[in-house]
Coordinates of C-alpha atoms and ligand atoms in Angstrom, one line a residue:
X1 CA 70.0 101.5 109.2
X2 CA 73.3 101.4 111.2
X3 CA 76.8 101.8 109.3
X4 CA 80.1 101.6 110.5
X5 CA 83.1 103.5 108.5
X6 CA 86.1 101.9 109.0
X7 CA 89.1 104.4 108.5
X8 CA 90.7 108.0 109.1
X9 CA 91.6 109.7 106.3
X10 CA 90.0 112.2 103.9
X11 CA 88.6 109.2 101.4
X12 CA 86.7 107.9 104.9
X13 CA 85.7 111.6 105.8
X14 CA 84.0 111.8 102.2
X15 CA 82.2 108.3 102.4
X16 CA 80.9 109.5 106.3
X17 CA 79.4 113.1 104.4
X18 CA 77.9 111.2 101.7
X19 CA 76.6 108.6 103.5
X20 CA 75.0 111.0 106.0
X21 CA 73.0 112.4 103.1
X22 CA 71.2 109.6 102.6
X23 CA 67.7 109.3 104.3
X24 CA 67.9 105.1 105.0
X25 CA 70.5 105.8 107.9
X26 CA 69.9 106.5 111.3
X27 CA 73.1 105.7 112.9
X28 CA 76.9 106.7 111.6
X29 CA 80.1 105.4 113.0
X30 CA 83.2 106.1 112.1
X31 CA 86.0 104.1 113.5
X32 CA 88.4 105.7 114.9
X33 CA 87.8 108.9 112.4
X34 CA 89.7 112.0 112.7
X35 CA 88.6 115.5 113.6
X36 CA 86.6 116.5 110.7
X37 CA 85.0 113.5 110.5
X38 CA 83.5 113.8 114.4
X39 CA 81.5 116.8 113.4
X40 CA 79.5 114.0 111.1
X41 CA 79.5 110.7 112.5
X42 CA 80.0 109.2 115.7
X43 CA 83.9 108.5 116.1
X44 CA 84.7 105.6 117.8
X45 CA 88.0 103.8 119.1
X46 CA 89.3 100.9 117.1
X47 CA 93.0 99.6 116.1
X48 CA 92.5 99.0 112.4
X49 CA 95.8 96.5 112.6
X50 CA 94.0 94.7 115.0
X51 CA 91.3 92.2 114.0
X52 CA 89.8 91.0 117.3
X53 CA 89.7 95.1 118.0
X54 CA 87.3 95.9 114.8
X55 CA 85.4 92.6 115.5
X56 CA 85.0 93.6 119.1
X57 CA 84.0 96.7 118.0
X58 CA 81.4 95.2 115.7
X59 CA 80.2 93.1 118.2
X60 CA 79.1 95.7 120.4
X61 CA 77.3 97.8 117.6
X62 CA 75.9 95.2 115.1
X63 CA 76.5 97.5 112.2
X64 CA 73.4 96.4 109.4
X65 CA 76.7 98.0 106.5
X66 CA 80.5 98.3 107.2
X67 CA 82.5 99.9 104.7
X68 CA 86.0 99.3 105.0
X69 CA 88.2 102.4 104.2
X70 CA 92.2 101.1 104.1
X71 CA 93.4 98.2 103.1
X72 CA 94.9 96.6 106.0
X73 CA 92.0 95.3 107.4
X74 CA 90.6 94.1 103.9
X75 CA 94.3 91.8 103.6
X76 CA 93.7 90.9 107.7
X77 CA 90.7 89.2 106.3
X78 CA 87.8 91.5 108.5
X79 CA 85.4 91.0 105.3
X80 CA 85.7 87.0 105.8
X81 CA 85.1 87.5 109.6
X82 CA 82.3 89.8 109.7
X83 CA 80.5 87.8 107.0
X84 CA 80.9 84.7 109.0
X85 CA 79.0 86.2 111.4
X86 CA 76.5 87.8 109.3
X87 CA 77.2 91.6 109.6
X88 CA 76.9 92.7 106.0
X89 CA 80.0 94.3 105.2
X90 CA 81.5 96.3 101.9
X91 CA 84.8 94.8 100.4
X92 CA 86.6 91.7 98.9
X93 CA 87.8 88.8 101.2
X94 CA 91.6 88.5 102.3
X95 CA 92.3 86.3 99.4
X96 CA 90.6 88.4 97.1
X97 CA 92.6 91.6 98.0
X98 CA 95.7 90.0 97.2
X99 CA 95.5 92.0 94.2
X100 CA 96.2 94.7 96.1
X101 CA 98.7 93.1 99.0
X102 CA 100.5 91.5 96.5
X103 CA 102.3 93.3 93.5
X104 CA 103.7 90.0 92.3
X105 CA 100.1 88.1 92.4
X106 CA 98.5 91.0 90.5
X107 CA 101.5 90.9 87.8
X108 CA 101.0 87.4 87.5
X109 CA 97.1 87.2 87.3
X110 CA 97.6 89.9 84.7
X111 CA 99.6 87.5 82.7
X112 CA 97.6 84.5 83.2
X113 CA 94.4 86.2 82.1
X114 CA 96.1 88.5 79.0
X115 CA 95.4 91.7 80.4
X116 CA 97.7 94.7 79.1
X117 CA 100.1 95.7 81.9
X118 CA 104.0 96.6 81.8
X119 CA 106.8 93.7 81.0
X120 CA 108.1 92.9 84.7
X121 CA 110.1 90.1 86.7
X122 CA 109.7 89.2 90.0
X123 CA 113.1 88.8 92.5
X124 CA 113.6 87.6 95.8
X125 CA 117.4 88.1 96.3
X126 CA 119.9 90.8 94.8
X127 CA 121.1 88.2 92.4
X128 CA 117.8 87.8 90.9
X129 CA 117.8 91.4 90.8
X130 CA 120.7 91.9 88.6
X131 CA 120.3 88.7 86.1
X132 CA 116.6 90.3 85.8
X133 CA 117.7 93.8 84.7
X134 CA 119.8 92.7 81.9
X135 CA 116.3 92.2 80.3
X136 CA 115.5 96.1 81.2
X137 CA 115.9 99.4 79.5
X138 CA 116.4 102.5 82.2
X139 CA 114.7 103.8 83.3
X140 CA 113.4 101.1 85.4
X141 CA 110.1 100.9 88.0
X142 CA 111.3 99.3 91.8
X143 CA 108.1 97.8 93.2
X144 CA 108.6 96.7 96.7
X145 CA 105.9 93.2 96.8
X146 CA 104.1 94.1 99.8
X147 CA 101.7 97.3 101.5
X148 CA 103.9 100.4 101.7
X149 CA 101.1 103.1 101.8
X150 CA 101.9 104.5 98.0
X151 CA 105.4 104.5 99.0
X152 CA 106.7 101.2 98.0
X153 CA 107.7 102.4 94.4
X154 CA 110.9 104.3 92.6
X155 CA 111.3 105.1 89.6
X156 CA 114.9 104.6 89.3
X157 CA 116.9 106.2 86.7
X158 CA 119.8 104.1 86.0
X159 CA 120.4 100.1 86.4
X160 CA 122.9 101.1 88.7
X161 CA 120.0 102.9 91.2
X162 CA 117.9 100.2 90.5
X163 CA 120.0 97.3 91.9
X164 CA 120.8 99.7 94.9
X165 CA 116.7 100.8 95.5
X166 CA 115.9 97.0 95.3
X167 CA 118.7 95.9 97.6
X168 CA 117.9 98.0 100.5
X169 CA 114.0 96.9 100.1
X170 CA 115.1 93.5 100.0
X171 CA 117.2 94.2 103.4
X172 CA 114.3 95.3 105.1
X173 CA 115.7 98.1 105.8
X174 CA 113.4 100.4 103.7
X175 CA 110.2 98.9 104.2
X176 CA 110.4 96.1 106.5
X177 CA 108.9 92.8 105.6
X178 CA 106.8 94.7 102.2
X179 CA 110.3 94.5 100.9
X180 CA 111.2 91.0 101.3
X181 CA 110.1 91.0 97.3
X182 CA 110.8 93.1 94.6
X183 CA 109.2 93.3 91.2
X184 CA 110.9 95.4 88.7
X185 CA 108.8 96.9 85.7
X186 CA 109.3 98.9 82.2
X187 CA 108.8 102.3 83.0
X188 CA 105.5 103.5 81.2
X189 CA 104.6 107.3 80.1
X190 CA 101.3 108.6 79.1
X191 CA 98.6 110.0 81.4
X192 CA 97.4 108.2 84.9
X193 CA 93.8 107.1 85.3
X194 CA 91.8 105.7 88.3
X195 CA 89.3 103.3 87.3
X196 CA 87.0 102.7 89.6
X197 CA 84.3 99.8 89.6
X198 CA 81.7 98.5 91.7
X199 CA 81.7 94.4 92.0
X200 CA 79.4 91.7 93.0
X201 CA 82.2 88.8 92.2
X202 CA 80.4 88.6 88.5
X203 CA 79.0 92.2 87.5
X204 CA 81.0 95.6 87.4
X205 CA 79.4 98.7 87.2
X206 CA 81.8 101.8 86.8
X207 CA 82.3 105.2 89.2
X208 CA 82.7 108.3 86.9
X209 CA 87.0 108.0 86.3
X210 CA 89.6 110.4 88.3
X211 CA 93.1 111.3 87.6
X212 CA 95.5 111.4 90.7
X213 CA 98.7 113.1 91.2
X214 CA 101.2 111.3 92.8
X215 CA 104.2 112.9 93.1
X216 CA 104.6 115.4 96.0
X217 CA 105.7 118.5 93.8
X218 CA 104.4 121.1 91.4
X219 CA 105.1 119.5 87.7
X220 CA 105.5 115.7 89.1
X221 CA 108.6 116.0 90.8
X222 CA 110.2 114.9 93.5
X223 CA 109.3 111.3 96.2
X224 CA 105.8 109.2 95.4
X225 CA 103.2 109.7 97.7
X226 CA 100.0 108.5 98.7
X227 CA 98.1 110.8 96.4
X228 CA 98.3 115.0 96.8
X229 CA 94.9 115.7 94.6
X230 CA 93.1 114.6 92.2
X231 CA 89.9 115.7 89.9
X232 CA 87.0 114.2 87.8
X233 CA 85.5 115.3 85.0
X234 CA 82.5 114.3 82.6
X235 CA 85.3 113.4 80.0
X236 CA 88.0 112.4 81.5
X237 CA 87.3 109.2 79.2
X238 CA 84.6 108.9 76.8
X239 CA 82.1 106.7 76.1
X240 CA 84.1 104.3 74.1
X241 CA 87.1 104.2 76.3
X242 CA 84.8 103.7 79.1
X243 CA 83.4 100.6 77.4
X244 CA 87.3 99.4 76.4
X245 CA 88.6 99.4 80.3
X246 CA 85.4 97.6 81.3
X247 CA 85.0 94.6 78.7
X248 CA 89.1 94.7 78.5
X249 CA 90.2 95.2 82.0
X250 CA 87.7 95.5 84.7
X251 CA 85.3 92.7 83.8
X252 CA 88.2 90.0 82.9
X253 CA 89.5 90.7 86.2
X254 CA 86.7 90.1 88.2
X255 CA 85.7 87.2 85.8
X256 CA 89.2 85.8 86.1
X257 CA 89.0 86.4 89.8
X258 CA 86.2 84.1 90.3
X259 CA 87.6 81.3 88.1
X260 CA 90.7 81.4 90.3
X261 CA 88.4 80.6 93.9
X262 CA 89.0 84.1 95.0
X263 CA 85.7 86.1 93.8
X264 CA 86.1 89.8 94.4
X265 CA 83.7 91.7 96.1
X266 CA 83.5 95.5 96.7
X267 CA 85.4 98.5 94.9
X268 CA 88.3 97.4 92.4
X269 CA 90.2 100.5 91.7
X270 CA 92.5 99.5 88.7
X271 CA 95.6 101.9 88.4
X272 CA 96.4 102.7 84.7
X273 CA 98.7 104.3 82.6
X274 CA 97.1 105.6 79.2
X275 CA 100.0 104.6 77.0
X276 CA 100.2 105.3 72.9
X277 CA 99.8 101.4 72.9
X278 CA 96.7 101.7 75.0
X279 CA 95.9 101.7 78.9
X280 CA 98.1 99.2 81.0
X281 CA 97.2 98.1 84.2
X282 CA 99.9 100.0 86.7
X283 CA 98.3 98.0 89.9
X284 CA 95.2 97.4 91.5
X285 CA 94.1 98.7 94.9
X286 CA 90.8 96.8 96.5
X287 CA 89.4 99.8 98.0
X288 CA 88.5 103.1 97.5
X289 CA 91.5 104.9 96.5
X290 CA 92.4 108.5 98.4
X291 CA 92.2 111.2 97.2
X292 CA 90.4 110.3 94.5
X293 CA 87.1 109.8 96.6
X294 CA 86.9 112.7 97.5
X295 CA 85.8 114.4 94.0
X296 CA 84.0 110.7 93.1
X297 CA 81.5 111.0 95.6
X298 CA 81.3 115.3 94.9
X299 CA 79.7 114.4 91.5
X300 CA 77.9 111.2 92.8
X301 CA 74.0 112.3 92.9
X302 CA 72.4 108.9 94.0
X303 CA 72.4 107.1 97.6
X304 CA 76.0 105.6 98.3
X305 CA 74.4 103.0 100.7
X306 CA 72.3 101.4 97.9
X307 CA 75.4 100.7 95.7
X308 CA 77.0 99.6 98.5
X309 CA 74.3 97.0 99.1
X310 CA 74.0 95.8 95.8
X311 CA 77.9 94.9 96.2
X312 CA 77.0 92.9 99.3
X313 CA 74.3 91.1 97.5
X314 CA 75.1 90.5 94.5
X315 CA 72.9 92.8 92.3
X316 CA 75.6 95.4 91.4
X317 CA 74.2 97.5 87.9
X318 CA 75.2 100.6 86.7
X319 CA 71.9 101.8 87.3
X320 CA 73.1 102.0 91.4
X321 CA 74.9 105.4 90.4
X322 CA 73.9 108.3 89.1
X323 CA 76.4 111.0 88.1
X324 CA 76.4 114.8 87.8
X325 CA 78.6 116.3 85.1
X326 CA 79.8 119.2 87.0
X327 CA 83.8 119.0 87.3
X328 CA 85.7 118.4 90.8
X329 CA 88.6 118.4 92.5
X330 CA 90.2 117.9 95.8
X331 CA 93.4 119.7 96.0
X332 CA 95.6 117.6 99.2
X333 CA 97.0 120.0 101.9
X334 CA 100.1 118.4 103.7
X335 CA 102.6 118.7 106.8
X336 CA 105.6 120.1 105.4
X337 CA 108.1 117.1 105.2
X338 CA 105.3 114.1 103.6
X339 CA 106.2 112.0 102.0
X340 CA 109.4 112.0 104.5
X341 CA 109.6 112.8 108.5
X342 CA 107.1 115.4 109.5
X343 CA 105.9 117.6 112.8
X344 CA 102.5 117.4 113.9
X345 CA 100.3 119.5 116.5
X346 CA 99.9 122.6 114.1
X347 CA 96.8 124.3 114.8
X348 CA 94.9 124.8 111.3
X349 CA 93.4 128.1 111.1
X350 CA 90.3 129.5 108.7
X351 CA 88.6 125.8 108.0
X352 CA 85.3 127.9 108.3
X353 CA 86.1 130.5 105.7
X354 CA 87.1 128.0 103.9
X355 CA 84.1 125.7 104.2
X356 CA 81.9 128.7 102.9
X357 CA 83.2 129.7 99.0
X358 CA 80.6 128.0 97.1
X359 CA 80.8 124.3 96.2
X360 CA 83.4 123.8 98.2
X361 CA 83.8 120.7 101.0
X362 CA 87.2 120.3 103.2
X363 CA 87.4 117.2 103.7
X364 CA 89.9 116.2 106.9
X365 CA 92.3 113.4 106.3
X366 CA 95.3 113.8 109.4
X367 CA 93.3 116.2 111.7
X368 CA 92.6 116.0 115.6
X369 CA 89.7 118.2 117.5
X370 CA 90.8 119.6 121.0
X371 CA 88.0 122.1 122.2
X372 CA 86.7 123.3 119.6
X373 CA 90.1 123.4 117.5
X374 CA 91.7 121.3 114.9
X375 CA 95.2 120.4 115.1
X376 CA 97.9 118.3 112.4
X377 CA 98.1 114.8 113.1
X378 CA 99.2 113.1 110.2
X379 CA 101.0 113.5 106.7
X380 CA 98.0 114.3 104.5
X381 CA 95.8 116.8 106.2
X382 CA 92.8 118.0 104.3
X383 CA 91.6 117.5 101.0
X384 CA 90.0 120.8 100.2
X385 CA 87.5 119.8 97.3
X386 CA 85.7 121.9 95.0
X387 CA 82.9 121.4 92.5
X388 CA 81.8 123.6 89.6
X389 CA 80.0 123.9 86.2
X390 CA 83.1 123.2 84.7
X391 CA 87.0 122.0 85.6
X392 CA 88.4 125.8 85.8
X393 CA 85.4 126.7 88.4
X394 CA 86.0 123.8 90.5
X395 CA 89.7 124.3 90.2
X396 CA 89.6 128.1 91.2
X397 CA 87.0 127.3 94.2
X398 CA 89.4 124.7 95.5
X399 CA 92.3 127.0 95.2
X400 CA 90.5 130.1 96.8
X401 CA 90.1 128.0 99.7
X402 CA 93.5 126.4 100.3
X403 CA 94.4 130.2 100.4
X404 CA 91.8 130.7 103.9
X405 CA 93.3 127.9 105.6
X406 CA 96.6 127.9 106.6
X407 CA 99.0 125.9 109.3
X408 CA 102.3 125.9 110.3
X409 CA 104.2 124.1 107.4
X410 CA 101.6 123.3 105.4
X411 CA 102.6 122.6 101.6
X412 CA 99.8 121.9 98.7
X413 CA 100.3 121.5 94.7
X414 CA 100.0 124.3 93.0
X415 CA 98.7 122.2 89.7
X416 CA 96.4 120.0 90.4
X417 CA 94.3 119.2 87.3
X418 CA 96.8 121.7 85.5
X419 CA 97.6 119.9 82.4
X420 CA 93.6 119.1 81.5
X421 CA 93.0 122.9 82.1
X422 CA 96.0 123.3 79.5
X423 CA 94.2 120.8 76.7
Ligands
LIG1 P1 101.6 101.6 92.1 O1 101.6 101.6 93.6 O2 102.1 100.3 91.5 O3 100.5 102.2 91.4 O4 102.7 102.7 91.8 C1 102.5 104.1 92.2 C2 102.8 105.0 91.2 O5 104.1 104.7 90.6 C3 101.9 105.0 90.0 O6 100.7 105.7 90.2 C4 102.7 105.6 88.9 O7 102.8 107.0 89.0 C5 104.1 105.0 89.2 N1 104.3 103.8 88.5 C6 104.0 102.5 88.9 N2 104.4 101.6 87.9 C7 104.8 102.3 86.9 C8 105.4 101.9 85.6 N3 105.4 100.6 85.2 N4 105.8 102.9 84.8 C9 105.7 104.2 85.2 N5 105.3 104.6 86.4 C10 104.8 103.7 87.2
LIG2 N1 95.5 107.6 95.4 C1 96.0 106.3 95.3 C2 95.6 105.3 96.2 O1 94.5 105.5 96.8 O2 96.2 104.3 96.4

């Protein structure tokens, strides 16, 4: 069998290494990959913005799976091209990930469908804006409508901040077009989960859950980000919350989905907060999420291209995936500067040291390959991931590696999965 991964980050670098473990494939691409991922899978130039480029692509290899990595290409629609010309491929149709490319279509579709999520209004001018926060309490949650790559969202801390935040998004000055539409939220507290299902467009099956750690600094402080580590554990929820976010959340939304024309297909990551009123939706994403692939496929024991399948054609069951209850994590190493402006170019030094403690994978998300040597190129650079017997093995493994590898720059948390350790 022939796949094609479509991405270059460290969630695509984890779906190429677990794929390649599976004895049904013959031939791994990876387009365009990064520099981890070429020591795996054949790594292959595409312009994921670019729809005739991946299709052109396609053409040439007649893939027999594509999984689709980021979610550009999902909302570009390469699910409903592919398909149309019969190349299997893993993911929901463009309207279908409009839960994802569209903050205020998932609000609504919450609403419509009575699915717990936070009290929110949607704004298209500064006006709107300020009518729409006499409503709120501060602190108040600025989402900008559109794709900003996990940076679309402030917590601001006053009304004052929040008419300001949401005036330059709507001026396109922060974020471009994304911008052009703001939704404001009540600001939720509790713990973050990652809920991750498996959908035919009628049947979810669950991954084992993940908790991510958004913010760029050491306690939760400082800008958003796309994700700087997250870990998995055997219970992280238990059986009966499990069952809750299924019949309450997962299944109505893919069951709500299909009522509405617009079945959905592929991975539905739902985005919650575990409030003292219950989880609440926070958003959807219609893809894997990153990094919280990275210690979702550690633990996953069963072939990846099977579930993938079942997705594809329609015979998604939980019995696709089968778990092992060792703890992981993946701890995020980043260029000095991410979230903001960063340098790239940094040679990374002791990846092979690293590699070699015990349960541990580095997984590369923003790296390059020049003879023989990897270099920086993007924001989030490796997501050095750990499994163990338990959550403080894992944790320590992970750790003992960040300390081998070092770059010019480079910044990690030093609390990933801290507060679980703590309970
Ligand atoms: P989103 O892209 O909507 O998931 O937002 C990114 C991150 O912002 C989430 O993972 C949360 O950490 C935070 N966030 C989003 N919405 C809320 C909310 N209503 N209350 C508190 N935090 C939020
Ligand atoms: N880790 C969050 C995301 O993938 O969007």
């Amino acid at each position: 069998m022939k796949v094609l991964v479509l991405g270059s980050g460290g969630r695509e670098h984890a779906l190429v290494w677990k794929l390649r473990q599976s004895p049904r494939i013959s031939q791994l691409y990876c387009a365009p990959g990064n520099g981890g991922i070429a020591d795996e899978a054949e790594c292959l130039a595409a312009d994921l913005q670019n729809l005739d480029s991946i299709t052109a692509l396609a053409a040439r290899l007649q893939p027999d799976l594509t999984v689709v990595g980021p979610e550009l290409p999902l909302t570009l629609g390469v699910v409903d091209e592919f398909t149309r010309r019969g190349w299997p491929a893993f993911g929901p149709t463009r309207a279908a990930a409009q839960l994802e490319s569209s903050k205020s279509f998932a609000k609504e579709f919450l609403q419509r469908h009575h699915i717990p999520t936070a009290a929110f209004a949607i704004c298209d001018s500064i006006e709107e804006v300020r009518a729409a926060l006499g409503h709120f309490h501060a602190p108040v949650v600025v989402k900008a409508d559109g794709l900003a790559a996990g940076k679309g969202v402030v917590i601001a801390k006053s009304k004052e901040e929040a008419a300001s935040v949401a005036a330059e998004m709507l001026s396109g000055k922060m974020l471009g077009e994304a911008g052009a539409r703001v939704v404001l939220e009540e600001c939720l507290t509790g713990d973050e989960l990652s809920f991750l299902v498996f959908s035919d467009g009628e049947r979810v099956a669950p991954l084992v859950a993940a908790q991510d750690h958004k913010r760029v600094g050491d306690g939760d402080t400082g800008p958003n980000t796309g994700g700087m580590g997250a870990y998995s554990t055997a219970d992280i929820v238990d059986e009966q919350m499990r069952d809750w976010l299924i019949h309450h959340i997962a299944q109505p939304v893919v069951a709500g989905m299909k009522t509405e024309g617009a079945e959905f297909k592929g991975v539905l990551y739902c985005g919650l907060m575990m409030t003292a009123l219950g989880p609440m939706v926070l958003e959807f994403n219609c893809r894997f999420g990153d990094p919280e692939t990275q210690p979702i496929l550690m633990r996953l024991e069963s072939d990846l291209s099977d579930a993938l399948e079942a997705s594809i054609e329609g015979r998604v069951s939980e019995g696709d995936f089968k778990w092992s209850q060792d703890a992981s994590v993946c701890v995020v190493m980043s260029s000095g500067g991410y979230p903001g402006t960063y340098e790239v170019g940094k040679r990374i030094d002791g990846l092979e040291e690293a590699g070699a403690i015990e349960g541990v994978k580095v997984f590369h998300a923003g790296t390059s390959k020049r003879d023989g040597v990897h270099y920086t190129a993007g924001g989030r650079v490796l997501g050095v991931t750990a499994r163990g017997l338990d959550l403080e093995t894992a944790v320590a493994r992970a750790y003992a590696a960040c300390a081998k590898i070092s770059f010019d720059g480079a910044h990690y948390r030093k609390d990933i999965a801290g507060r679980a350790l703590k309970k």
